Coordinates of C-alpha atoms in Angstrom, one line a residue:
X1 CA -37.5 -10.5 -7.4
X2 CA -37.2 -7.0 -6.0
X3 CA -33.1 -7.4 -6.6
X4 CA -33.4 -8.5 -10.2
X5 CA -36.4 -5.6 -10.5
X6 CA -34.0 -2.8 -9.0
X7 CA -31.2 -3.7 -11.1
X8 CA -33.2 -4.1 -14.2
X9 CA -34.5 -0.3 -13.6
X10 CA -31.1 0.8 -12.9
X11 CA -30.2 -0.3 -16.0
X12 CA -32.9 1.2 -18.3
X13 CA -32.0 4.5 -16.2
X14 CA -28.5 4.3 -17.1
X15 CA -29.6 3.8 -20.8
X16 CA -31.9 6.9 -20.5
X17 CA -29.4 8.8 -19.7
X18 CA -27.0 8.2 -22.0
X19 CA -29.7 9.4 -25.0
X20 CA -30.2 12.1 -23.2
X21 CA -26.4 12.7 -22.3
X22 CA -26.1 11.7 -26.4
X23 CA -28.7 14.8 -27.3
X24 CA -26.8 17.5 -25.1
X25 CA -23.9 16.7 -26.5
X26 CA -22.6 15.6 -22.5
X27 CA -19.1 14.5 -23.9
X28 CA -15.8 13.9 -23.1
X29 CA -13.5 15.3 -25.6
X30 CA -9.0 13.8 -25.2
X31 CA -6.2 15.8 -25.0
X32 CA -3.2 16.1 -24.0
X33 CA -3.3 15.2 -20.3
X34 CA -6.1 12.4 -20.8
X35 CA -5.5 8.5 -21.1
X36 CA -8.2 8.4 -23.4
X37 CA -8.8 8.5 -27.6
X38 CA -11.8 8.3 -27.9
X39 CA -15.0 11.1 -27.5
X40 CA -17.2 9.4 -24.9
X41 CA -20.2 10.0 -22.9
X42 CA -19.5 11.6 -20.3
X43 CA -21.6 11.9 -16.8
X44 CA -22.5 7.7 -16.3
X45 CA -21.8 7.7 -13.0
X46 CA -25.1 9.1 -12.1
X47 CA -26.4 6.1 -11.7
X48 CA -24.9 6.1 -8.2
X49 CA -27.0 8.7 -7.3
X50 CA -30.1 7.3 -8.8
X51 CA -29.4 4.1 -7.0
X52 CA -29.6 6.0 -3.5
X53 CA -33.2 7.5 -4.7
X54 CA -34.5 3.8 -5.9
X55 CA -32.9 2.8 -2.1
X56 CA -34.7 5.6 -0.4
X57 CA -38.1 5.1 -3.1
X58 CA -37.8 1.2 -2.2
X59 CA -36.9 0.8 1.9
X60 CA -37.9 4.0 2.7
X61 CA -34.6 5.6 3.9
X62 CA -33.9 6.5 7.6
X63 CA -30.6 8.7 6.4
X64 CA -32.3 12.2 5.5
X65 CA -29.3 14.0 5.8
X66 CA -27.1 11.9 4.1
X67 CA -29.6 11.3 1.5
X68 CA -29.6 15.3 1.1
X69 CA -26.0 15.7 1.5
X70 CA -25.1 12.8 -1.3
X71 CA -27.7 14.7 -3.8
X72 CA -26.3 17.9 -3.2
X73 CA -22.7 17.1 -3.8
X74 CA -23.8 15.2 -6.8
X75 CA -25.7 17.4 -8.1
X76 CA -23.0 19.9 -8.3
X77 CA -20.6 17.3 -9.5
X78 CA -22.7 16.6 -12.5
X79 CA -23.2 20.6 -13.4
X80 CA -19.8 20.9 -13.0
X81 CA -19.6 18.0 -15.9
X82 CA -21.5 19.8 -18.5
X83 CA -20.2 23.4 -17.6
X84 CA -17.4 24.0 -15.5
X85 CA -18.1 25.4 -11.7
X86 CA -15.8 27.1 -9.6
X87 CA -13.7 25.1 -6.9
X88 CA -15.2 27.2 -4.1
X89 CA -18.2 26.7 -5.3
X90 CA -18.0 23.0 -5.8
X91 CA -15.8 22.7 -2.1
X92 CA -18.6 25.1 -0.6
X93 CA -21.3 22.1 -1.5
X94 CA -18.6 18.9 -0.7
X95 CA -18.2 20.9 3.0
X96 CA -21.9 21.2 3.6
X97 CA -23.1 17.7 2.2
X98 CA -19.9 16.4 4.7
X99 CA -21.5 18.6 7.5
X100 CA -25.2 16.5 6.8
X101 CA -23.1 12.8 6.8
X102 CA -21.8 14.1 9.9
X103 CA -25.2 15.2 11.4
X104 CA -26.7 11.4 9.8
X105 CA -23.5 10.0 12.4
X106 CA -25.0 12.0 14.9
X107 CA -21.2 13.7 16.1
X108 CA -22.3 17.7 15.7
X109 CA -21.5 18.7 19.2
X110 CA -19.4 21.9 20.4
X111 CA -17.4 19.0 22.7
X112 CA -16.2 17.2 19.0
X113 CA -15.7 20.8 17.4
X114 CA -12.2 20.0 16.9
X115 CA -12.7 16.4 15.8
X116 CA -15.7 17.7 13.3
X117 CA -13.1 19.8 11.8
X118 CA -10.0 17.6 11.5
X119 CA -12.9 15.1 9.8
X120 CA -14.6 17.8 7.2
X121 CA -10.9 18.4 5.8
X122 CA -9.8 15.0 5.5
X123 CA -13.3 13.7 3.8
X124 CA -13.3 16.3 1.2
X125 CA -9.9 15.6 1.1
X126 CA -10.6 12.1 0.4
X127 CA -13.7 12.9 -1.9
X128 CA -11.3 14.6 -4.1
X129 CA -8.2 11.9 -4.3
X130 CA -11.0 9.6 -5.6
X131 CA -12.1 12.4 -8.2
X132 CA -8.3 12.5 -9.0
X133 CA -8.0 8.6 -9.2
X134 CA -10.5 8.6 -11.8
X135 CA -8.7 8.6 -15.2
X136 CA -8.9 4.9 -17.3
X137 CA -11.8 2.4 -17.8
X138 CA -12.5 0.7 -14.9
X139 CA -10.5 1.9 -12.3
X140 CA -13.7 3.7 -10.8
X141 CA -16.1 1.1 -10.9
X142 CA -13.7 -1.5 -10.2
X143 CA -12.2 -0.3 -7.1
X144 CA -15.1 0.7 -5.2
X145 CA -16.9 -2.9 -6.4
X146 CA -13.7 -4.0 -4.1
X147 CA -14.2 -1.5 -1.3
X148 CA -18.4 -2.1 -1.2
X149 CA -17.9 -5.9 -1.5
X150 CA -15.5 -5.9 1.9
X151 CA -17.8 -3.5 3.6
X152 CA -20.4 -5.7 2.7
X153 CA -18.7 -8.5 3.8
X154 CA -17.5 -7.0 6.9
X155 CA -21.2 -5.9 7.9
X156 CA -22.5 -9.4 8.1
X157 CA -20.6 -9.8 11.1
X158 CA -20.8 -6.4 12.7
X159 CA -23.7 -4.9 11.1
X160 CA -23.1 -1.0 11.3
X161 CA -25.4 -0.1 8.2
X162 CA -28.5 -1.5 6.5
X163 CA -27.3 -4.1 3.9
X164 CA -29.5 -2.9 1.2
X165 CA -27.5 -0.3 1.3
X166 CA -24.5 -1.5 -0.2
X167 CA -26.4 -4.0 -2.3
X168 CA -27.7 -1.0 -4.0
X169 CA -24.7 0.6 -4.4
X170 CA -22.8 -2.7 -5.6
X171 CA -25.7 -3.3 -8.1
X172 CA -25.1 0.3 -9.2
X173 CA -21.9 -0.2 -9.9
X174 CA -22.3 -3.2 -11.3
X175 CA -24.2 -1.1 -14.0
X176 CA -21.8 1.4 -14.6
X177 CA -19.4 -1.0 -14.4
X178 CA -21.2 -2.9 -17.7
X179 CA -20.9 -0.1 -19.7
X180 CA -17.3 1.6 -18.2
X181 CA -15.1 -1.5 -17.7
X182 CA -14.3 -2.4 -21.0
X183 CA -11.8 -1.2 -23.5
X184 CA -14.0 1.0 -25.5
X185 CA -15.9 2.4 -22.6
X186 CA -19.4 3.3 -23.3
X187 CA -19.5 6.2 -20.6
X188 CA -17.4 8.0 -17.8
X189 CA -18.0 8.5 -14.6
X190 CA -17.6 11.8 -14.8
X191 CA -17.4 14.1 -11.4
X192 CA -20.9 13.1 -11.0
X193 CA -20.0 9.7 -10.7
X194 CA -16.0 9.5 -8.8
X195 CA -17.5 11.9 -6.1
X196 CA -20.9 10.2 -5.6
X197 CA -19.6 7.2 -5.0
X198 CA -16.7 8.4 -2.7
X199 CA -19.8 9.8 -0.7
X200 CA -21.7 6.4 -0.4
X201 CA -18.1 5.0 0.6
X202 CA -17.5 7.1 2.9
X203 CA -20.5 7.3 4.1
X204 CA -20.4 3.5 4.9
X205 CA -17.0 4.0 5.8
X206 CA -17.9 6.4 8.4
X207 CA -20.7 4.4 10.1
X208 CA -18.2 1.1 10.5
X209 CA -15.2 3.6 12.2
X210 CA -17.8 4.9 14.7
X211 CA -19.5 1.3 15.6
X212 CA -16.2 -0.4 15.9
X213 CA -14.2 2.4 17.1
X214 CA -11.5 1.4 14.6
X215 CA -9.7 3.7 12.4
X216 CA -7.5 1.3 10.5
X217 CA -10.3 0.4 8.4
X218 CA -9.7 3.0 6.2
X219 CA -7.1 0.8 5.2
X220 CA -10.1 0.0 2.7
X221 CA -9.1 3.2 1.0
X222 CA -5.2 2.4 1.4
X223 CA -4.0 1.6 -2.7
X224 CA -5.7 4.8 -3.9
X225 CA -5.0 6.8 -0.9
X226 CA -0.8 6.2 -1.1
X227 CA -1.5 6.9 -5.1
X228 CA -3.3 10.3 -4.8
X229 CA -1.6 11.7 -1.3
X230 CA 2.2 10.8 -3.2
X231 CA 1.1 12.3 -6.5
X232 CA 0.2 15.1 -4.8
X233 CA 3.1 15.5 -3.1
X234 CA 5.3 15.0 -6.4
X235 CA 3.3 17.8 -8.1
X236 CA 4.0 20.4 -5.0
X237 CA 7.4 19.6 -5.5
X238 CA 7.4 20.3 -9.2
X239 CA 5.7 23.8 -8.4
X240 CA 3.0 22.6 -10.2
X241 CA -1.0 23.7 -9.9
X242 CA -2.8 21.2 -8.0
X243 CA -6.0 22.3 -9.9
X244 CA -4.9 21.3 -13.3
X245 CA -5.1 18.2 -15.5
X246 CA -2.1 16.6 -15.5
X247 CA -0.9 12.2 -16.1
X248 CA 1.6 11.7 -13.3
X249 CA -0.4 9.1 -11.2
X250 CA 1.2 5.9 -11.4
X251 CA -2.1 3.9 -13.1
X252 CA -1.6 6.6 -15.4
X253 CA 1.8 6.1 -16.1
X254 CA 1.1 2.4 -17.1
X255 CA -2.0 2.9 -19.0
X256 CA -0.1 5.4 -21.3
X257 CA 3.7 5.5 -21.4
X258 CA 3.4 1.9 -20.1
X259 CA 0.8 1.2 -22.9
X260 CA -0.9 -1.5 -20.0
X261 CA -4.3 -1.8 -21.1
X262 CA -7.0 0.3 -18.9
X263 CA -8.8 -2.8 -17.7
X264 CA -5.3 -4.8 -17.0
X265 CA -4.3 -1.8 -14.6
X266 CA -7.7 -1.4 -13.2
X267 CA -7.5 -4.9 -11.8
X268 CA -4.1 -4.4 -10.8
X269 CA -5.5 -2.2 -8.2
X270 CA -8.2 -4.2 -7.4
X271 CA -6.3 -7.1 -6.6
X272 CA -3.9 -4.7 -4.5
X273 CA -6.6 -3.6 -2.9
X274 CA -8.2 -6.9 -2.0
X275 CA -5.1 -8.6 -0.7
X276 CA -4.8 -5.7 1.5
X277 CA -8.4 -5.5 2.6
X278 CA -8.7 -9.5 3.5
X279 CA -5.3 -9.0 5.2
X280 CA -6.6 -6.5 7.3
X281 CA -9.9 -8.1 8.2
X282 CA -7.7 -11.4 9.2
X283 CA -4.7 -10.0 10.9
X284 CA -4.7 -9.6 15.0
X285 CA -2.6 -6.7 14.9
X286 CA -4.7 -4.6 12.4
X287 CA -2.2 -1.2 13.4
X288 CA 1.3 -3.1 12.7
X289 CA -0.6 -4.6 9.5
X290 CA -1.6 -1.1 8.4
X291 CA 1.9 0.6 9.1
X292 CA 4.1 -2.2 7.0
X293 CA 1.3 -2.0 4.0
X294 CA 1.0 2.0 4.0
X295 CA 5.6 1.6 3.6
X296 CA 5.4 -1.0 1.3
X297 CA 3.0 0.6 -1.3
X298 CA 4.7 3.9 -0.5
X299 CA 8.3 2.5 -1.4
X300 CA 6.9 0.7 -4.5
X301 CA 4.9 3.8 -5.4
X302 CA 8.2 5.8 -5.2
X303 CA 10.6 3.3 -7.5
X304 CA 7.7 2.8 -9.6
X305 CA 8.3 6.9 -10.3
X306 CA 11.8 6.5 -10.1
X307 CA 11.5 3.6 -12.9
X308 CA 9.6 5.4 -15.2
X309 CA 8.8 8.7 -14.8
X310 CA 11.3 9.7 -17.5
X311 CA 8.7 8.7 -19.9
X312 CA 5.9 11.1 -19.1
X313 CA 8.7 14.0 -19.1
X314 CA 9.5 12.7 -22.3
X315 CA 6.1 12.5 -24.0
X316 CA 5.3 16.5 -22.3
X317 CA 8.2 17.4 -24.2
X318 CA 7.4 15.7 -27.8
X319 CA 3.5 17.5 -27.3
X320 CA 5.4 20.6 -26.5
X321 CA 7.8 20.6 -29.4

């Protein structure tokens, strides 16, 4: 009963918001650069953060920190939705909320300084490849139902977090995901939503590395990872600004020179991303696993581009001319 009550307030919430998202005109208008049509609400995934509040209201939540950190960094995601904020403003906030996991983990010592460090860049890092990664219906809401329902999984036989805690944020998503994954999307996550749920990921993530003292599993994170730190790398070589909007991810290039539908290539990755994670949670040899998946979806990632590419210079140059 208290399940079917927490998901049946998390929905009315998410309904609330939209009429109030509807009234201050909290949109998302296409252009050139989106994969989108449509004007849609923009901003949805806020229900991620109002499911950590319904956790915390519910089972009174021993995180503090992380509790602060993920409504900080939220927060500032969502202001930066209805009017934009500057990066160092927004990577001022990600650093700090990052700081607050890390205090939550309990690893702020002078000893780990270096550690801490090598951590804060690589989780912003990784905060910000999920923002990135969020560009067509579903992929959002569908890929981190895959990485919470592993983690889930996993934690009934190690136990490293509370389980409520990813039942909340799977039943969170599973709202968003109600409204998102379709192919006239209600709502967008918006920053609000990609980077609050990175945060709960990682979060969860975070706790499972430093109970098991295993780093492959972020392996959970592997299909978007190779996507996002690839792209990347093909924009620096093309000169171009990392900060602007741009379609040269590969979901991107099927959703819209590929004309895949959204949903078809948001389960693409999730099916990716599932083989992968069961592989890893089977296999003996989790390391030679993770090195011969991370070259595989690397080589595919790169003939993929090699493939197709062609199209999306095509299509800049027809919107130029």
């Amino acid at each position: 009963m208290t399940y079917i009550l927490l998901i049946v307030t998390l929905l009315a919430l998410e309904l609330i918001y939209f009429r109030i998202a509807d009234k201050f005109n909290i949109i998302d208008k296409p252009n050139m650069r989106s994969s989108h049509t449509r004007i849609t609400l923009r901003g949805g995934g806020i229900i991620y953060l109002l499911g950590i509040w319904l956790y915390a209201t519910f089972y009174r939540i021993p995180h503090i920190p992380f509790l602060v950190g993920m409504t900080a960094i939220s927060l500032i995601s969502f202001v930066d939705d209805v009017h934009s904020v500057p990066n160092k403003y927004r990577l001022l906030v990600q650093f700090a909320s990052m700081m607050l996991m890390f205090c939550d983990f309990g690893i702020l010592t002078i000893e780990n300084w270096w550690v801490i460090i090598i951590a804060l860049i690589l989780c912003v890092g990784i905060i910000n490849a999920y923002n990135f990664m969020d560009g067509i219906n579903g992929i959002t809401g569908g890929y981190s139902l895959v990485v919470l329902t592993m983690l889930l999984y996993v934690n009934h036989t190690i136990s490293f977090i509370d389980n409520e805690l990813l039942l909340i944020a799977i039943m969170s998503d599973l709202v968003f995901c109600f409204f998102n994954f379709r192919t006239k999307a209600k709502c967008f996550a918006g920053d609000v939503g990609s980077v609050g749920i990175a945060f709960i990921i990682l979060f969860c993530l975070g706790k499972l590395i430093l109970t098991t003292s295993d780093i492959t599993y972020l392996m959970f994170l592997s299909v978007y990872g190779i996507d996002a730190a690839l792209t990347i790398i093909h924009r620096i070589l093309l000169h171009e600004n990392l900060g602007q909007a741009h379609r040269k991810h590969a979901y991107q290039l099927m959703a819209n020179e590929l004309h895949i539908p959204h949903v078809a290539v948001s389960a693409i990755y999730m099916l990716l991303q599932i083989i992968i994670s069961v592989g890893l949670i089977v296999v003996a040899n989790k390391w030679a696993f993770s090195g011969v998946v991370l070259v595989a979806l690397a080589l595919g990632y790169i003939l993929f581009k090699k493939k197709y590419y062609h199209l999306h210079v095509e299509y800049l140059k027809s919107k130029e001319a």
